[in-house]
GROMACS .gro file of C-alpha atoms in nm:
model
  358
    1MET     CA    1   9.878  10.329   6.727
    2THR     CA    2   9.878   9.944   6.738
    3VAL     CA    3   9.574   9.942   7.035
    4PHE     CA    4   9.393  10.185   6.868
    5LEU     CA    5   9.450   9.904   6.501
    6ILE     CA    6   9.334   9.635   6.710
    7ILE     CA    7   9.027   9.839   6.795
    8VAL     CA    8   8.893   9.886   6.491
    9VAL     CA    9   9.029   9.502   6.400
   10ILE     CA   10   8.828   9.400   6.664
   11ALA     CA   11   8.492   9.633   6.557
   12LEU     CA   12   8.555   9.515   6.235
   13LEU     CA   13   8.511   9.189   6.334
   14GLY     CA   14   8.177   9.262   6.490
   15ILE     CA   15   8.021   9.386   6.195
   16THR     CA   16   8.114   9.125   5.939
   17PHE     CA   17   7.959   8.848   6.224
   18TRP     CA   18   7.655   9.055   6.221
   19GLN     CA   19   7.595   9.046   5.885
   20MET     CA   20   7.650   8.665   5.824
   21SER     CA   21   7.397   8.664   6.076
   22LYS     CA   22   7.193   8.835   5.850
   23ILE     CA   23   7.247   8.686   5.585
   24LEU     CA   24   7.194   8.264   5.752
   25LYS     CA   25   6.886   8.440   5.841
   26LEU     CA   26   6.768   8.574   5.532
   27SER     CA   27   6.873   8.144   5.374
   28GLN     CA   28   6.673   8.032   5.623
   29SER     CA   29   6.300   7.859   5.521
   30SER     CA   30   6.011   7.960   5.493
   31ASN     CA   31   5.852   7.678   5.688
   32THR     CA   32   6.069   7.789   6.012
   33ASP     CA   33   5.946   7.922   6.289
   34ASN     CA   34   6.044   8.344   6.369
   35SER     CA   35   5.796   8.417   6.638
   36GLN     CA   36   5.900   8.552   6.944
   37ILE     CA   37   5.731   8.280   7.170
   38ALA     CA   38   5.882   8.030   7.254
   39ASN     CA   39   5.748   7.681   7.239
   40ASP     CA   40   5.783   7.338   7.296
   41LYS     CA   41   6.092   7.239   7.169
   42ASP     CA   42   6.186   7.598   7.299
   43ASN     CA   43   6.122   7.515   7.674
   44LYS     CA   44   6.291   7.185   7.670
   45THR     CA   45   6.592   7.281   7.468
   46GLN     CA   46   6.609   7.555   7.778
   47ALA     CA   47   6.495   7.251   8.048
   48TYR     CA   48   6.799   6.996   7.937
   49LEU     CA   49   7.048   7.352   7.971
   50MET     CA   50   6.928   7.396   8.302
   51LEU     CA   51   7.044   7.084   8.471
   52GLY     CA   52   7.366   7.072   8.243
   53PHE     CA   53   7.483   7.409   8.452
   54VAL     CA   54   7.370   7.253   8.757
   55ILE     CA   55   7.631   6.986   8.688
   56PHE     CA   56   7.885   7.230   8.567
   57LEU     CA   57   7.844   7.367   8.818
   58TYR     CA   58   7.847   7.102   9.133
   59VAL     CA   59   8.213   6.901   8.919
   60PHE     CA   60   8.362   7.271   8.880
   61MET     CA   61   8.286   7.385   9.234
   62PHE     CA   62   8.439   6.988   9.372
   63TYR     CA   63   8.711   7.063   9.121
   64ASN     CA   64   8.825   7.382   9.246
   65PHE     CA   65   8.831   7.194   9.695
   66TRP     CA   66   8.956   6.968   9.577
   67ASN     CA   67   9.221   7.132   9.405
   68TYR     CA   68   9.315   7.436   9.597
   69SER     CA   69   9.247   7.219   9.921
   70LYS     CA   70   9.615   7.397   9.999
   71PHE     CA   71   9.490   7.777  10.003
   72TYR     CA   72   9.318   7.642  10.353
   73LEU     CA   73   9.405   7.801  10.621
   74PRO     CA   74   9.713   7.698  10.840
   75GLU     CA   75   9.747   7.604  11.193
   76ALA     CA   76   9.600   7.829  11.416
   77ALA     CA   77   9.874   7.963  11.638
   78SER     CA   78   9.672   8.135  11.906
   79ALA     CA   79   9.455   7.907  12.214
   80HIS     CA   80   9.140   8.058  12.027
   81GLY     CA   81   9.255   7.958  11.675
   82ASP     CA   82   9.073   7.612  11.722
   83ASP     CA   83   8.727   7.756  11.810
   84TYR     CA   84   8.734   8.014  11.599
   85ASP     CA   85   8.820   7.791  11.280
   86THR     CA   86   8.608   7.510  11.393
   87LEU     CA   87   8.332   7.773  11.375
   88MET     CA   88   8.423   7.903  10.974
   89PHE     CA   89   8.397   7.611  10.903
   90ILE     CA   90   8.107   7.491  11.017
   91SER     CA   91   7.950   7.833  10.850
   92ILE     CA   92   8.132   7.674  10.528
   93GLY     CA   93   7.956   7.354  10.569
   94LEU     CA   94   7.600   7.495  10.665
   95ILE     CA   95   7.634   7.751  10.315
   96MET     CA   96   7.829   7.438  10.123
   97VAL     CA   97   7.446   7.218  10.171
   98VAL     CA   98   7.247   7.545  10.163
   99GLN     CA   99   7.397   7.586   9.883
  100LEU     CA  100   7.351   7.203   9.757
  101ILE     CA  101   7.023   7.102   9.787
  102THR     CA  102   6.836   7.489   9.686
  103GLN     CA  103   7.085   7.525   9.367
  104PHE     CA  104   6.974   7.143   9.243
  105LEU     CA  105   6.593   7.192   9.304
  106LEU     CA  106   6.600   7.565   9.127
  107TYR     CA  107   6.739   7.421   8.791
  108PHE     CA  108   6.565   7.014   8.881
  109PHE     CA  109   6.283   7.249   8.889
  110ALA     CA  110   6.335   7.494   8.549
  111TYR     CA  111   6.392   7.122   8.417
  112LYS     CA  112   6.093   6.910   8.532
  113TYR     CA  113   5.875   7.205   8.459
  114LYS     CA  114   5.937   7.354   8.139
  115GLY     CA  115   5.665   7.451   7.966
  116GLU     CA  116   5.463   7.282   7.804
  117LYS     CA  117   5.062   7.338   7.569
  118GLY     CA  118   4.814   7.234   7.754
  119LYS     CA  119   4.955   7.256   8.110
  120LYS     CA  120   4.888   7.488   8.378
  121ALA     CA  121   5.126   7.602   8.611
  122LEU     CA  122   4.957   7.503   9.015
  123PHE     CA  123   4.898   7.879   9.183
  124TYR     CA  124   4.818   8.002   9.536
  125ALA     CA  125   4.876   8.280   9.732
  126ASP     CA  126   5.060   8.150  10.065
  127ASN     CA  127   5.180   7.872  10.205
  128ASP     CA  128   5.215   7.968  10.621
  129LYS     CA  129   5.355   7.571  10.696
  130LEU     CA  130   5.591   7.662  10.401
  131GLU     CA  131   5.646   8.016  10.517
  132PHE     CA  132   5.799   7.891  10.936
  133ILE     CA  133   5.957   7.610  10.846
  134TRP     CA  134   6.142   7.775  10.640
  135THR     CA  135   6.179   8.097  10.837
  136ILE     CA  136   6.217   7.896  11.210
  137ILE     CA  137   6.508   7.737  11.078
  138PRO     CA  138   6.745   7.979  10.972
  139VAL     CA  139   6.660   8.136  11.321
  140ILE     CA  140   6.746   7.805  11.474
  141VAL     CA  141   7.084   7.791  11.308
  142LEU     CA  142   7.203   8.139  11.292
  143ALA     CA  143   7.099   8.163  11.676
  144GLY     CA  144   7.337   7.878  11.773
  145LEU     CA  145   7.591   8.048  11.514
  146ILE     CA  146   7.595   8.324  11.700
  147ILE     CA  147   7.584   8.208  12.041
  148TYR     CA  148   7.892   7.991  11.923
  149GLY     CA  149   8.072   8.281  11.824
  150LEU     CA  150   7.967   8.523  12.112
  151PHE     CA  151   8.223   8.219  12.375
  152THR     CA  152   8.497   8.250  12.185
  153TRP     CA  153   8.402   8.674  12.166
  154SER     CA  154   8.396   8.693  12.539
  155ASP     CA  155   8.748   8.508  12.595
  156ILE     CA  156   8.905   8.754  12.284
  157MET     CA  157   8.750   9.066  12.436
  158ASN     CA  158   8.683   9.041  12.836
  159VAL     CA  159   9.012   9.070  13.004
  160GLU     CA  160   9.046   9.243  13.300
  161GLU     CA  161   9.478   9.387  13.448
  162ASP     CA  162   9.447   9.236  13.754
  163ASN     CA  163   9.511   8.822  13.569
  164ASP     CA  164   9.836   8.735  13.523
  165ALA     CA  165   9.773   8.865  13.105
  166MET     CA  166  10.082   9.053  13.013
  167VAL     CA  167   9.971   9.367  12.896
  168VAL     CA  168  10.139   9.545  12.560
  169GLU     CA  169  10.027   9.826  12.370
  170ILE     CA  170  10.010   9.844  12.035
  171TYR     CA  171  10.103  10.173  11.799
  172ALA     CA  172  10.023  10.217  11.480
  173TYR     CA  173  10.139  10.491  11.252
  174GLN     CA  174  10.169  10.604  10.912
  175PHE     CA  175  10.357  10.394  10.775
  176GLY     CA  176  10.455  10.130  11.147
  177TRP     CA  177  10.393   9.997  11.444
  178LYS     CA  178  10.546  10.008  11.751
  179VAL     CA  179  10.487   9.770  12.076
  180ARG     CA  180  10.541   9.970  12.456
  181TYR     CA  181  10.583   9.653  12.739
  182SER     CA  182  10.426   9.717  13.036
  183GLY     CA  183  10.724   9.641  13.210
  184GLU     CA  184  10.742   9.461  13.577
  185ASP     CA  185  10.410   9.683  13.710
  186ASN     CA  186  10.264   9.483  13.434
  187THR     CA  187  10.086   9.889  13.376
  188LEU     CA  188  10.114  10.064  13.108
  189GLY     CA  189  10.192  10.491  13.160
  190LYS     CA  190   9.970  10.741  13.011
  191ALA     CA  191  10.023  10.810  12.677
  192ASN     CA  192   9.910  11.128  12.423
  193VAL     CA  193  10.033  11.241  12.083
  194ARG     CA  194  10.018  11.577  12.213
  195PHE     CA  195  10.347  11.446  12.446
  196ILE     CA  196  10.517  11.341  12.105
  197GLU     CA  197  10.836  11.528  12.091
  198GLY     CA  198  11.232  11.376  12.020
  199VAL     CA  199  11.271  11.023  12.115
  200ASN     CA  200  10.974  11.005  12.307
  201THR     CA  201  10.799  10.831  11.999
  202LEU     CA  202  10.481  10.738  12.132
  203GLY     CA  203  10.351  11.055  12.317
  204VAL     CA  204  10.382  10.828  12.665
  205ASP     CA  205  10.341  11.111  13.020
  206LYS     CA  206  10.724  11.081  13.145
  207SER     CA  207  10.546  11.287  13.505
  208ASP     CA  208  10.365  10.869  13.483
  209SER     CA  209  10.531  10.699  13.770
  210TYR     CA  210  10.456  10.385  13.589
  211ALA     CA  211  10.605  10.460  13.219
  212LYS     CA  212  10.929  10.456  13.361
  213ASP     CA  213  10.954  10.066  13.378
  214ASP     CA  214  10.776  10.048  12.992
  215LYS     CA  215  10.949   9.978  12.712
  216ILE     CA  216  10.888  10.004  12.328
  217ALA     CA  217  11.094   9.822  12.040
  218SER     CA  218  11.052   9.759  11.731
  219GLU     CA  219  10.937   9.393  11.692
  220LEU     CA  220  10.759   9.197  11.875
  221HIS     CA  221  10.844   8.883  12.093
  222LEU     CA  222  10.561   8.684  12.262
  223PRO     CA  223  10.631   8.466  12.538
  224VAL     CA  224  10.473   8.124  12.434
  225ASP     CA  225  10.156   7.999  12.659
  226LYS     CA  226  10.166   8.333  12.803
  227GLN     CA  227   9.871   8.510  12.749
  228VAL     CA  228   9.893   8.821  12.634
  229LEU     CA  229   9.656   9.183  12.680
  230PHE     CA  230   9.711   9.444  12.394
  231LYS     CA  231   9.557   9.742  12.409
  232PHE     CA  232   9.562   9.984  12.032
  233ARG     CA  233   9.658  10.325  11.989
  234SER     CA  234   9.709  10.534  11.668
  235GLN     CA  235   9.920  10.851  11.620
  236ASP     CA  236   9.660  10.971  11.296
  237VAL     CA  237   9.475  10.768  11.097
  238LEU     CA  238   9.200  10.376  11.143
  239HIS     CA  239   9.444  10.134  11.157
  240SER     CA  240   9.336   9.782  11.205
  241ALA     CA  241   9.644   9.532  11.376
  242TYR     CA  242   9.617   9.205  11.183
  243PHE     CA  243   9.712   8.880  11.308
  244PRO     CA  244   9.610   8.609  11.081
  245PHE     CA  245   9.822   8.295  11.288
  246PHE     CA  246   9.648   8.402  11.552
  247ARG     CA  247   9.312   8.424  11.472
  248ALA     CA  248   9.284   8.774  11.549
  249GLN     CA  249   9.201   9.106  11.462
  250MET     CA  250   9.138   9.432  11.573
  251ASN     CA  251   9.104   9.831  11.451
  252VAL     CA  252   9.275  10.116  11.568
  253VAL     CA  253   9.098  10.415  11.582
  254PRO     CA  254   9.272  10.765  11.648
  255GLY     CA  255   9.152  10.930  11.952
  256MET     CA  256   9.020  10.579  12.155
  257ILE     CA  257   9.232  10.285  12.311
  258THR     CA  258   9.060   9.933  12.200
  259GLN     CA  259   9.188   9.563  12.350
  260PHE     CA  260   9.182   9.184  12.342
  261SER     CA  261   9.388   8.902  12.407
  262PHE     CA  262   9.521   8.570  12.277
  263THR     CA  263   9.719   8.386  12.403
  264PRO     CA  264   9.979   8.209  12.175
  265THR     CA  265  10.039   7.840  12.096
  266ILE     CA  266  10.304   7.741  11.856
  267THR     CA  267  10.653   7.908  11.917
  268SER     CA  268  10.796   8.111  11.552
  269GLU     CA  269  11.090   7.807  11.497
  270GLU     CA  270  10.803   7.520  11.545
  271MET     CA  271  10.538   7.681  11.339
  272ARG     CA  272  10.810   7.723  11.105
  273ASN     CA  273  10.966   7.355  11.052
  274SER     CA  274  10.586   7.307  11.054
  275ASP     CA  275  10.506   7.036  10.730
  276TYR     CA  276  10.358   7.249  10.580
  277MET     CA  277  10.519   7.488  10.643
  278VAL     CA  278  10.810   7.398  10.535
  279GLU     CA  279  10.594   7.255  10.203
  280LYS     CA  280  10.494   7.664  10.152
  281VAL     CA  281  10.831   7.807  10.241
  282GLN     CA  282  10.956   7.578   9.921
  283GLU     CA  283  10.678   7.637   9.693
  284ILE     CA  284  10.709   7.988   9.759
  285ASN     CA  285  11.116   7.992   9.676
  286GLU     CA  286  11.066   7.783   9.382
  287ILE     CA  287  10.827   8.064   9.259
  288ARG     CA  288  11.095   8.351   9.334
  289LYS     CA  289  11.396   8.164   9.175
  290GLU     CA  290  11.230   8.122   8.875
  291ARG     CA  291  11.200   8.547   8.925
  292SER     CA  292  11.494   8.623   8.946
  293LYS     CA  293  11.640   8.485   8.694
  294GLU     CA  294  11.415   8.692   8.529
  295LEU     CA  295  11.549   8.988   8.729
  296VAL     CA  296  11.860   8.923   8.738
  297ALA     CA  297  11.840   8.898   8.272
  298GLN     CA  298  11.772   9.264   8.335
  299GLY     CA  299  12.001   9.401   8.542
  300ASP     CA  300  11.827   9.385   8.843
  301LEU     CA  301  11.970   9.194   9.142
  302ALA     CA  302  11.804   8.832   9.278
  303LEU     CA  303  11.525   8.838   9.546
  304GLU     CA  304  11.672   8.727   9.846
  305PRO     CA  305  11.504   8.358   9.975
  306TYR     CA  306  11.132   8.318  10.181
  307ASP     CA  307  11.191   8.289  10.593
  308PHE     CA  308  10.854   8.228  10.717
  309GLU     CA  309  10.765   8.480  11.062
  310TYR     CA  310  10.475   8.599  11.212
  311TYR     CA  311  10.418   8.935  11.102
  312LEU     CA  312  10.126   9.165  11.214
  313LEU     CA  313   9.976   9.366  10.922
  314CYS     CA  314   9.725   9.655  10.874
  315ASN     CA  315   9.443   9.587  10.776
  316LYS     CA  316   9.270   9.912  10.676
  317ILE     CA  317   9.418  10.109  10.371
  318CYS     CA  318   9.570  10.383  10.509
  319GLY     CA  319   9.790  10.566  10.281
  320VAL     CA  320  10.019  10.476  10.027
  321SER     CA  321  10.225  10.258  10.215
  322HIS     CA  322   9.966  10.055  10.410
  323TYR     CA  323  10.134   9.674  10.159
  324ASN     CA  324  10.410   9.760  10.353
  325MET     CA  325  10.265   9.814  10.729
  326GLN     CA  326  10.390   9.510  10.923
  327MET     CA  327  10.563   9.401  11.238
  328LYS     CA  328  10.745   9.069  11.244
  329ILE     CA  329  10.694   8.888  11.561
  330VAL     CA  330  10.835   8.676  11.737
  331VAL     CA  331  10.703   8.399  11.957
  332GLU     CA  332  10.920   8.193  12.192
  333SER     CA  333  11.047   8.097  12.470
  334GLU     CA  334  10.959   8.216  12.828
  335GLU     CA  335  11.335   8.202  12.904
  336ASP     CA  336  11.431   8.336  12.582
  337PHE     CA  337  11.137   8.632  12.613
  338ASN     CA  338  11.270   8.756  12.893
  339LYS     CA  339  11.660   8.805  12.787
  340TRP     CA  340  11.539   8.988  12.529
  341MET     CA  341  11.320   9.165  12.733
  342GLU     CA  342  11.696   9.242  12.906
  343GLU     CA  343  11.829   9.344  12.680
  344GLN     CA  344  11.519   9.624  12.624
  345GLU     CA  345  11.599   9.995  12.784
  346ALA     CA  346  11.298  10.121  12.957
  347PHE     CA  347  11.175  10.429  12.884
  348GLY     CA  348  11.271  10.580  13.230
  349THR     CA  349  11.622  10.523  13.122
  350THR     CA  350  11.556  10.663  12.748
  351MET     CA  351  11.439  10.974  12.927
  352ALA     CA  352  11.669  11.051  13.198
  353LYS     CA  353  11.967  11.021  12.890
  354GLN     CA  354  11.801  11.204  12.687
  355GLU     CA  355  11.802  11.503  12.934
  356GLU     CA  356  12.163  11.444  13.003
  357LYS     CA  357  12.262  11.568  12.630
  358LYS     CA  358  12.092  11.877  12.687
   0.00000   0.00000   0.00000
């Protein structure tokens, strides 16, 4: 009922303003120009409005860049991340320069060449020189950006398994992740969703000798400064493995294996203690603290304090719980990583235990 009354009030206000505009129009002097054709005064007014708008646009833009600079990306935590960020900032810089020039010319020309009696516009059908200039410059700039990006792309994508890179499988399913390490032989055993049965939740081929030393975990641990070759596999629908701090993302496609690699360069502990992250965590916890007061007043539980961790996220809308599809990533020293790996049970051991229970 309240919504209906609000709608009625808004409608009545609209009718009132409409009727007032009609009264105002009737009260105008008979000398007022009511024609639909713009005169010099109209053109001059519109020209000044154009200048005013472009000034407002620039002020608003620079204000946002200055005021919201804290939302820039944090430091990249992978070896290729600096190249990735450099390419992004070069692209933003070029866009900004082009935008500043083109927007200024657009609105300045609207002011400079406003309609005036007796003034005729210069018209010509084409200009080969101008067309060459505004075609060749974007071609050169875009070619440079693409070539620069291809070098970084090649570093991430073109990794051979016989290199020193550690091979790790990321397995996606609605709505979670599993990780499978290739073990001491650094070779993943074969797998297929048709083999999923009992504790074999990833469908690893039990008959493959390479699979016996594979290790499956629910948390992704990575040694710092060690190249990792990731292989991605999906159990059900299309997912997207997104590593925001490592500047990496790859679609996880059912029925096929996709891959990329990166080298983590900053441990979880180092990133957690960085000036940027300390300030960020403090700000988040202040917000959570205020929110907790409201929740407690309503009889709910208070929010737990936030502590930074790397996470693997799904960047494809894959179903109702997509928002919560994430896996913790721990980047640590090689010594700590090896210690953690020793605690994980090999796939062969897990399957042997299952056979004993039968």
